[in-house]
mmCIF file with all atom_site columns, C-alpha atoms in Angstrom:
data_model
loop_
_atom_site.group_PDB
_atom_site.id
_atom_site.type_symbol
_atom_site.label_atom_id
_atom_site.label_alt_id
_atom_site.label_comp_id
_atom_site.label_asym_id
_atom_site.label_entity_id
_atom_site.label_seq_id
_atom_site.pdbx_PDB_ins_code
_atom_site.Cartn_x
_atom_site.Cartn_y
_atom_site.Cartn_z
_atom_site.occupancy
_atom_site.B_iso_or_equiv
_atom_site.pdbx_formal_charge
_atom_site.auth_seq_id
_atom_site.auth_comp_id
_atom_site.auth_asym_id
_atom_site.auth_atom_id
_atom_site.pdbx_PDB_model_num
ATOM 1   C CA . ALA A 1 1   ? 78.676 47.327 -36.078 1.00 88.00 ? 1   ALA A CA 1
ATOM 2   C CA . THR A 1 2   ? 77.594 43.911 -37.298 1.00 92.00 ? 2   THR A CA 1
ATOM 3   C CA . PHE A 1 3   ? 80.987 42.342 -36.536 1.00 96.00 ? 3   PHE A CA 1
ATOM 4   C CA . VAL A 1 4   ? 81.072 43.960 -33.071 1.00 96.00 ? 4   VAL A CA 1
ATOM 5   C CA . GLY A 1 5   ? 77.575 42.749 -32.283 1.00 94.00 ? 5   GLY A CA 1
ATOM 6   C CA . GLY A 1 6   ? 78.268 39.245 -33.499 1.00 95.00 ? 6   GLY A CA 1
ATOM 7   C CA . GLY A 1 7   ? 81.463 39.064 -31.382 1.00 96.00 ? 7   GLY A CA 1
ATOM 8   C CA . ALA A 1 8   ? 79.550 40.392 -28.371 1.00 96.00 ? 8   ALA A CA 1
ATOM 9   C CA . ASN A 1 9   ? 76.951 37.634 -28.760 1.00 94.00 ? 9   ASN A CA 1
ATOM 10  C CA . ALA A 1 10  ? 79.658 35.014 -28.895 1.00 96.00 ? 10  ALA A CA 1
ATOM 11  C CA . ILE A 1 11  ? 81.483 36.258 -25.694 1.00 96.00 ? 11  ILE A CA 1
ATOM 12  C CA . ASN A 1 12  ? 78.154 36.842 -23.872 1.00 92.00 ? 12  ASN A CA 1
ATOM 13  C CA . ASP A 1 13  ? 77.252 33.214 -24.627 1.00 93.00 ? 13  ASP A CA 1
ATOM 14  C CA . VAL A 1 14  ? 80.518 32.070 -23.084 1.00 95.00 ? 14  VAL A CA 1
ATOM 15  C CA . ALA A 1 15  ? 79.968 34.156 -20.016 1.00 93.00 ? 15  ALA A CA 1
ATOM 16  C CA . ASP A 1 16  ? 76.406 32.871 -19.793 1.00 89.00 ? 16  ASP A CA 1
ATOM 17  C CA . ILE A 1 17  ? 77.053 29.206 -20.342 1.00 92.00 ? 17  ILE A CA 1
ATOM 18  C CA . ALA A 1 18  ? 76.026 28.110 -16.802 1.00 87.00 ? 18  ALA A CA 1
ATOM 19  C CA . ILE A 1 19  ? 72.868 30.249 -16.918 1.00 86.00 ? 19  ILE A CA 1
ATOM 20  C CA . ASP A 1 20  ? 71.994 28.969 -20.449 1.00 87.00 ? 20  ASP A CA 1
ATOM 21  C CA . ARG A 1 21  ? 72.363 25.378 -19.209 1.00 88.00 ? 21  ARG A CA 1
ATOM 22  C CA . GLU A 1 22  ? 69.283 26.246 -17.045 1.00 83.00 ? 22  GLU A CA 1
ATOM 23  C CA . ASN A 1 23  ? 67.391 28.742 -19.215 1.00 82.00 ? 23  ASN A CA 1
ATOM 24  C CA . ARG A 1 24  ? 68.288 27.778 -22.786 1.00 86.00 ? 24  ARG A CA 1
ATOM 25  C CA . PRO A 1 25  ? 69.914 24.313 -22.896 1.00 91.00 ? 25  PRO A CA 1
ATOM 26  C CA . HIS A 1 26  ? 69.234 24.042 -26.591 1.00 93.00 ? 26  HIS A CA 1
ATOM 27  C CA . ARG A 1 27  ? 71.576 26.859 -27.481 1.00 91.00 ? 27  ARG A CA 1
ATOM 28  C CA . PRO A 1 28  ? 74.875 25.940 -29.237 1.00 93.00 ? 28  PRO A CA 1
ATOM 29  C CA . LEU A 1 29  ? 77.211 26.338 -26.234 1.00 93.00 ? 29  LEU A CA 1
ATOM 30  C CA . PRO A 1 30  ? 75.261 24.514 -23.482 1.00 92.00 ? 30  PRO A CA 1
ATOM 31  C CA . SER A 1 31  ? 74.221 21.782 -25.879 1.00 93.00 ? 31  SER A CA 1
ATOM 32  C CA . GLY A 1 32  ? 77.886 21.148 -26.853 1.00 92.00 ? 32  GLY A CA 1
ATOM 33  C CA . ARG A 1 33  ? 77.376 21.844 -30.615 1.00 94.00 ? 33  ARG A CA 1
ATOM 34  C CA . ILE A 1 34  ? 80.042 24.718 -30.324 1.00 94.00 ? 34  ILE A CA 1
ATOM 35  C CA . SER A 1 35  ? 82.949 24.614 -27.932 1.00 95.00 ? 35  SER A CA 1
ATOM 36  C CA . VAL A 1 36  ? 83.876 27.482 -25.598 1.00 96.00 ? 36  VAL A CA 1
ATOM 37  C CA . ASN A 1 37  ? 87.158 27.927 -27.375 1.00 97.00 ? 37  ASN A CA 1
ATOM 38  C CA . SER A 1 38  ? 85.429 28.148 -30.738 1.00 97.00 ? 38  SER A CA 1
ATOM 39  C CA . ALA A 1 39  ? 83.137 30.819 -29.314 1.00 96.00 ? 39  ALA A CA 1
ATOM 40  C CA . ARG A 1 40  ? 86.072 32.811 -27.934 1.00 97.00 ? 40  ARG A CA 1
ATOM 41  C CA . ALA A 1 41  ? 87.698 32.650 -31.379 1.00 97.00 ? 41  ALA A CA 1
ATOM 42  C CA . ILE A 1 42  ? 84.604 33.833 -32.940 1.00 97.00 ? 42  ILE A CA 1
ATOM 43  C CA . TRP A 1 43  ? 84.523 36.775 -30.456 1.00 97.00 ? 43  TRP A CA 1
ATOM 44  C CA . LEU A 1 44  ? 88.155 37.621 -31.163 1.00 98.00 ? 44  LEU A CA 1
ATOM 45  C CA . ILE A 1 45  ? 87.955 37.505 -35.019 1.00 98.00 ? 45  ILE A CA 1
ATOM 46  C CA . MET A 1 46  ? 84.608 39.311 -35.235 1.00 98.00 ? 46  MET A CA 1
ATOM 47  C CA . SER A 1 47  ? 85.660 42.011 -32.703 1.00 98.00 ? 47  SER A CA 1
ATOM 48  C CA . ALA A 1 48  ? 88.976 42.568 -34.482 1.00 98.00 ? 48  ALA A CA 1
ATOM 49  C CA . GLY A 1 49  ? 87.168 42.723 -37.766 1.00 98.00 ? 49  GLY A CA 1
ATOM 50  C CA . GLY A 1 50  ? 84.701 45.305 -36.429 1.00 97.00 ? 50  GLY A CA 1
ATOM 51  C CA . ILE A 1 51  ? 87.495 47.486 -34.946 1.00 98.00 ? 51  ILE A CA 1
ATOM 52  C CA . GLY A 1 52  ? 89.577 47.108 -38.079 1.00 98.00 ? 52  GLY A CA 1
ATOM 53  C CA . LEU A 1 53  ? 86.652 48.069 -40.418 1.00 96.00 ? 53  LEU A CA 1
ATOM 54  C CA . GLY A 1 54  ? 85.861 51.010 -38.058 1.00 95.00 ? 54  GLY A CA 1
ATOM 55  C CA . TYR A 1 55  ? 89.345 52.347 -38.367 1.00 96.00 ? 55  TYR A CA 1
ATOM 56  C CA . TYR A 1 56  ? 89.086 51.826 -42.124 1.00 96.00 ? 56  TYR A CA 1
ATOM 57  C CA . VAL A 1 57  ? 86.039 54.167 -42.153 1.00 93.00 ? 57  VAL A CA 1
ATOM 58  C CA . SER A 1 58  ? 87.672 56.729 -39.882 1.00 93.00 ? 58  SER A CA 1
ATOM 59  C CA . PRO A 1 59  ? 89.797 56.946 -36.725 1.00 95.00 ? 59  PRO A CA 1
ATOM 60  C CA . TYR A 1 60  ? 86.685 58.102 -34.862 1.00 93.00 ? 60  TYR A CA 1
ATOM 61  C CA . HIS A 1 61  ? 84.769 54.981 -36.002 1.00 93.00 ? 61  HIS A CA 1
ATOM 62  C CA . GLY A 1 62  ? 87.675 52.766 -34.932 1.00 96.00 ? 62  GLY A CA 1
ATOM 63  C CA . VAL A 1 63  ? 87.723 54.336 -31.416 1.00 96.00 ? 63  VAL A CA 1
ATOM 64  C CA . ILE A 1 64  ? 83.933 53.915 -31.088 1.00 94.00 ? 64  ILE A CA 1
ATOM 65  C CA . ALA A 1 65  ? 84.199 50.297 -32.247 1.00 96.00 ? 65  ALA A CA 1
ATOM 66  C CA . PHE A 1 66  ? 86.952 49.578 -29.739 1.00 97.00 ? 66  PHE A CA 1
ATOM 67  C CA . GLY A 1 67  ? 85.002 51.240 -26.958 1.00 96.00 ? 67  GLY A CA 1
ATOM 68  C CA . CYS A 1 68  ? 81.931 49.178 -27.804 1.00 96.00 ? 68  CYS A CA 1
ATOM 69  C CA . VAL A 1 69  ? 83.922 45.929 -27.907 1.00 97.00 ? 69  VAL A CA 1
ATOM 70  C CA . ALA A 1 70  ? 85.477 46.693 -24.517 1.00 97.00 ? 70  ALA A CA 1
ATOM 71  C CA . GLY A 1 71  ? 82.089 47.782 -23.067 1.00 96.00 ? 71  GLY A CA 1
ATOM 72  C CA . LEU A 1 72  ? 80.385 44.650 -24.292 1.00 96.00 ? 72  LEU A CA 1
ATOM 73  C CA . TYR A 1 73  ? 83.151 42.474 -22.868 1.00 96.00 ? 73  TYR A CA 1
ATOM 74  C CA . ILE A 1 74  ? 82.970 44.131 -19.506 1.00 96.00 ? 74  ILE A CA 1
ATOM 75  C CA . TYR A 1 75  ? 79.129 43.854 -19.673 1.00 94.00 ? 75  TYR A CA 1
ATOM 76  C CA . SER A 1 76  ? 79.407 40.106 -20.251 1.00 92.00 ? 76  SER A CA 1
ATOM 77  C CA . TYR A 1 77  ? 81.673 39.350 -17.228 1.00 92.00 ? 77  TYR A CA 1
ATOM 78  C CA . ARG A 1 78  ? 80.753 42.132 -14.800 1.00 90.00 ? 78  ARG A CA 1
ATOM 79  C CA . VAL A 1 79  ? 78.108 44.769 -15.367 1.00 92.00 ? 79  VAL A CA 1
ATOM 80  C CA . LYS A 1 80  ? 75.171 42.610 -16.384 1.00 86.00 ? 80  LYS A CA 1
ATOM 81  C CA . ARG A 1 81  ? 75.062 41.231 -12.814 1.00 85.00 ? 81  ARG A CA 1
ATOM 82  C CA . ILE A 1 82  ? 74.151 44.653 -11.366 1.00 89.00 ? 82  ILE A CA 1
ATOM 83  C CA . ALA A 1 83  ? 70.480 45.721 -11.365 1.00 87.00 ? 83  ALA A CA 1
ATOM 84  C CA . LEU A 1 84  ? 69.860 47.989 -14.314 1.00 92.00 ? 84  LEU A CA 1
ATOM 85  C CA . ALA A 1 85  ? 73.560 48.864 -14.979 1.00 94.00 ? 85  ALA A CA 1
ATOM 86  C CA . GLY A 1 86  ? 73.982 46.140 -17.570 1.00 93.00 ? 86  GLY A CA 1
ATOM 87  C CA . ASN A 1 87  ? 70.647 46.988 -19.099 1.00 95.00 ? 87  ASN A CA 1
ATOM 88  C CA . ILE A 1 88  ? 71.614 50.658 -19.377 1.00 96.00 ? 88  ILE A CA 1
ATOM 89  C CA . LEU A 1 89  ? 75.070 49.871 -20.823 1.00 96.00 ? 89  LEU A CA 1
ATOM 90  C CA . ILE A 1 90  ? 73.608 47.647 -23.604 1.00 95.00 ? 90  ILE A CA 1
ATOM 91  C CA . SER A 1 91  ? 71.032 50.316 -24.333 1.00 96.00 ? 91  SER A CA 1
ATOM 92  C CA . ILE A 1 92  ? 73.748 52.963 -24.632 1.00 95.00 ? 92  ILE A CA 1
ATOM 93  C CA . ILE A 1 93  ? 75.816 50.784 -26.978 1.00 95.00 ? 93  ILE A CA 1
ATOM 94  C CA . THR A 1 94  ? 72.741 50.067 -29.085 1.00 93.00 ? 94  THR A CA 1
ATOM 95  C CA . GLY A 1 95  ? 71.984 53.716 -29.430 1.00 93.00 ? 95  GLY A CA 1
ATOM 96  C CA . THR A 1 96  ? 75.645 54.478 -30.256 1.00 92.00 ? 96  THR A CA 1
ATOM 97  C CA . ALA A 1 97  ? 75.141 52.363 -33.390 1.00 89.00 ? 97  ALA A CA 1
ATOM 98  C CA . LEU A 1 98  ? 72.878 55.051 -34.817 1.00 91.00 ? 98  LEU A CA 1
ATOM 99  C CA . LEU A 1 99  ? 75.328 57.875 -33.769 1.00 89.00 ? 99  LEU A CA 1
ATOM 100 C CA . TYR A 1 100 ? 78.098 55.732 -35.477 1.00 87.00 ? 100 TYR A CA 1
ATOM 101 C CA . GLY A 1 101 ? 76.114 55.940 -38.714 1.00 86.00 ? 101 GLY A CA 1
ATOM 102 C CA . GLY A 1 102 ? 75.500 59.655 -38.332 1.00 88.00 ? 102 GLY A CA 1
ATOM 103 C CA . LEU A 1 103 ? 79.182 60.150 -37.912 1.00 88.00 ? 103 LEU A CA 1
ATOM 104 C CA . VAL A 1 104 ? 79.712 58.754 -41.456 1.00 84.00 ? 104 VAL A CA 1
ATOM 105 C CA . PHE A 1 105 ? 78.003 61.936 -42.625 1.00 83.00 ? 105 PHE A CA 1
ATOM 106 C CA . ASN A 1 106 ? 79.876 64.083 -40.194 1.00 82.00 ? 106 ASN A CA 1
ATOM 107 C CA . ASP A 1 107 ? 76.582 65.076 -38.423 1.00 83.00 ? 107 ASP A CA 1
ATOM 108 C CA . VAL A 1 108 ? 75.651 62.917 -35.395 1.00 85.00 ? 108 VAL A CA 1
ATOM 109 C CA . ARG A 1 109 ? 72.770 65.472 -34.672 1.00 86.00 ? 109 ARG A CA 1
ATOM 110 C CA . VAL A 1 110 ? 70.688 63.697 -37.426 1.00 85.00 ? 110 VAL A CA 1
ATOM 111 C CA . ALA A 1 111 ? 70.899 60.462 -35.477 1.00 90.00 ? 111 ALA A CA 1
ATOM 112 C CA . VAL A 1 112 ? 70.322 61.688 -31.914 1.00 92.00 ? 112 VAL A CA 1
ATOM 113 C CA . LEU A 1 113 ? 66.518 61.108 -31.977 1.00 91.00 ? 113 LEU A CA 1
ATOM 114 C CA . GLY A 1 114 ? 66.841 57.669 -33.403 1.00 92.00 ? 114 GLY A CA 1
ATOM 115 C CA . ALA A 1 115 ? 69.598 56.822 -30.845 1.00 94.00 ? 115 ALA A CA 1
ATOM 116 C CA . GLY A 1 116 ? 67.268 57.953 -28.080 1.00 94.00 ? 116 GLY A CA 1
ATOM 117 C CA . PHE A 1 117 ? 64.476 55.661 -29.253 1.00 95.00 ? 117 PHE A CA 1
ATOM 118 C CA . ALA A 1 118 ? 66.882 52.826 -29.707 1.00 95.00 ? 118 ALA A CA 1
ATOM 119 C CA . PHE A 1 119 ? 68.108 53.375 -26.075 1.00 96.00 ? 119 PHE A CA 1
ATOM 120 C CA . MET A 1 120 ? 64.602 53.359 -24.676 1.00 96.00 ? 120 MET A CA 1
ATOM 121 C CA . LEU A 1 121 ? 63.374 50.406 -26.611 1.00 96.00 ? 121 LEU A CA 1
ATOM 122 C CA . THR A 1 122 ? 66.522 48.370 -25.832 1.00 96.00 ? 122 THR A CA 1
ATOM 123 C CA . LEU A 1 123 ? 66.333 49.172 -22.197 1.00 96.00 ? 123 LEU A CA 1
ATOM 124 C CA . SER A 1 124 ? 62.735 47.852 -22.001 1.00 96.00 ? 124 SER A CA 1
ATOM 125 C CA . ARG A 1 125 ? 63.700 44.753 -23.993 1.00 95.00 ? 125 ARG A CA 1
ATOM 126 C CA . GLU A 1 126 ? 66.690 44.063 -21.718 1.00 94.00 ? 126 GLU A CA 1
ATOM 127 C CA . VAL A 1 127 ? 64.572 44.342 -18.548 1.00 95.00 ? 127 VAL A CA 1
ATOM 128 C CA . VAL A 1 128 ? 61.982 41.857 -20.064 1.00 95.00 ? 128 VAL A CA 1
ATOM 129 C CA . LYS A 1 129 ? 64.906 39.519 -20.895 1.00 92.00 ? 129 LYS A CA 1
ATOM 130 C CA . ASP A 1 130 ? 65.986 39.674 -17.235 1.00 92.00 ? 130 ASP A CA 1
ATOM 131 C CA . VAL A 1 131 ? 62.509 38.716 -16.122 1.00 94.00 ? 131 VAL A CA 1
ATOM 132 C CA . GLU A 1 132 ? 62.701 35.687 -18.513 1.00 90.00 ? 132 GLU A CA 1
ATOM 133 C CA . ASP A 1 133 ? 66.032 34.635 -17.155 1.00 87.00 ? 133 ASP A CA 1
ATOM 134 C CA . VAL A 1 134 ? 65.192 34.908 -13.408 1.00 89.00 ? 134 VAL A CA 1
ATOM 135 C CA . ARG A 1 135 ? 65.677 31.190 -12.764 1.00 86.00 ? 135 ARG A CA 1
ATOM 136 C CA . GLY A 1 136 ? 69.104 30.928 -14.291 1.00 83.00 ? 136 GLY A CA 1
ATOM 137 C CA . ASP A 1 137 ? 70.256 34.361 -12.981 1.00 83.00 ? 137 ASP A CA 1
ATOM 138 C CA . GLU A 1 138 ? 69.311 33.392 -9.482  1.00 85.00 ? 138 GLU A CA 1
ATOM 139 C CA . THR A 1 139 ? 71.525 30.249 -9.628  1.00 84.00 ? 139 THR A CA 1
ATOM 140 C CA . GLN A 1 140 ? 74.560 32.455 -10.465 1.00 81.00 ? 140 GLN A CA 1
ATOM 141 C CA . ASN A 1 141 ? 73.745 35.056 -7.724  1.00 83.00 ? 141 ASN A CA 1
ATOM 142 C CA . TYR A 1 142 ? 73.109 37.872 -10.133 1.00 87.00 ? 142 TYR A CA 1
ATOM 143 C CA . ASN A 1 143 ? 71.563 40.999 -8.843  1.00 89.00 ? 143 ASN A CA 1
ATOM 144 C CA . THR A 1 144 ? 69.243 41.867 -11.714 1.00 91.00 ? 144 THR A CA 1
ATOM 145 C CA . PHE A 1 145 ? 66.277 44.225 -11.373 1.00 93.00 ? 145 PHE A CA 1
ATOM 146 C CA . PRO A 1 146 ? 63.682 41.470 -11.317 1.00 94.00 ? 146 PRO A CA 1
ATOM 147 C CA . LEU A 1 147 ? 65.654 39.401 -8.769  1.00 92.00 ? 147 LEU A CA 1
ATOM 148 C CA . ARG A 1 148 ? 66.096 42.410 -6.528  1.00 92.00 ? 148 ARG A CA 1
ATOM 149 C CA . PHE A 1 149 ? 62.590 43.969 -6.773  1.00 94.00 ? 149 PHE A CA 1
ATOM 150 C CA . GLY A 1 150 ? 60.465 41.202 -8.341  1.00 93.00 ? 150 GLY A CA 1
ATOM 151 C CA . SER A 1 151 ? 59.127 40.518 -11.843 1.00 94.00 ? 151 SER A CA 1
ATOM 152 C CA . THR A 1 152 ? 55.980 42.555 -11.455 1.00 95.00 ? 152 THR A CA 1
ATOM 153 C CA . PRO A 1 153 ? 57.861 45.864 -10.706 1.00 95.00 ? 153 PRO A CA 1
ATOM 154 C CA . ALA A 1 154 ? 60.330 45.075 -13.478 1.00 95.00 ? 154 ALA A CA 1
ATOM 155 C CA . LEU A 1 155 ? 57.486 44.672 -15.960 1.00 95.00 ? 155 LEU A CA 1
ATOM 156 C CA . GLY A 1 156 ? 56.023 47.907 -14.619 1.00 96.00 ? 156 GLY A CA 1
ATOM 157 C CA . VAL A 1 157 ? 59.194 49.742 -15.323 1.00 94.00 ? 157 VAL A CA 1
ATOM 158 C CA . THR A 1 158 ? 59.184 48.244 -18.757 1.00 95.00 ? 158 THR A CA 1
ATOM 159 C CA . GLY A 1 159 ? 55.677 49.455 -19.353 1.00 96.00 ? 159 GLY A CA 1
ATOM 160 C CA . PHE A 1 160 ? 56.709 52.937 -18.142 1.00 96.00 ? 160 PHE A CA 1
ATOM 161 C CA . ILE A 1 161 ? 59.662 53.110 -20.472 1.00 95.00 ? 161 ILE A CA 1
ATOM 162 C CA . ILE A 1 162 ? 57.578 51.975 -23.486 1.00 95.00 ? 162 ILE A CA 1
ATOM 163 C CA . GLY A 1 163 ? 54.839 54.537 -22.528 1.00 96.00 ? 163 GLY A CA 1
ATOM 164 C CA . ILE A 1 164 ? 57.455 57.335 -22.325 1.00 95.00 ? 164 ILE A CA 1
ATOM 165 C CA . THR A 1 165 ? 58.857 56.220 -25.714 1.00 94.00 ? 165 THR A CA 1
ATOM 166 C CA . ILE A 1 166 ? 55.449 56.223 -27.304 1.00 93.00 ? 166 ILE A CA 1
ATOM 167 C CA . ILE A 1 167 ? 54.687 59.656 -25.961 1.00 93.00 ? 167 ILE A CA 1
ATOM 168 C CA . ALA A 1 168 ? 58.071 60.976 -27.227 1.00 89.00 ? 168 ALA A CA 1
#
C-alpha cells in the first residue's frame, strides 16, 4: 500500500504540474528539482513494487494493488476533473487500504467500519483540498465541486460529512 501510494503521488504530481506551478510552485516538479521523467520512473518502480508485493502476499492482494494503481492513474489524468467523482474515487481507494489489511486475516468484515471512516474523512479532506486549489484548477478548466458550486457550499458539504462521521 505504501508503494502504491508513493507511486500515485508521483504520477499525480506529473499530471498536476501546470496547476502546481500556480498553487504550489515550491514543490519538486514545478520548481525543477525533479524532472517529469524521473517522477514517471518513480511512479513505475513504486507501482510495480506495490503490485509485486501484493501478489507476494496473495493473488487477491495483487489484484487489489493492480486495481488501485489503475484507479489512481485514471484519477490523475481524468476523474479528478469531475466534480466529486475524483474525491469519491480517492476515498474508496483509501478505504480499500483497510480492507486490504483485513484480507490478510481472511476476514475483511473486521475492517469495514474503519474503511467507512477512512472513506468519509478522506472525502471531506479531498473537498477541502479542492477549495484550496480553486485558482490553479480554474486555469486548467477543471470541474471540481468548489468551481462548479462555490467554496462556501463545498465547505458546507465537508462540514456535513464530518458531522455524519462524528455521529457514526
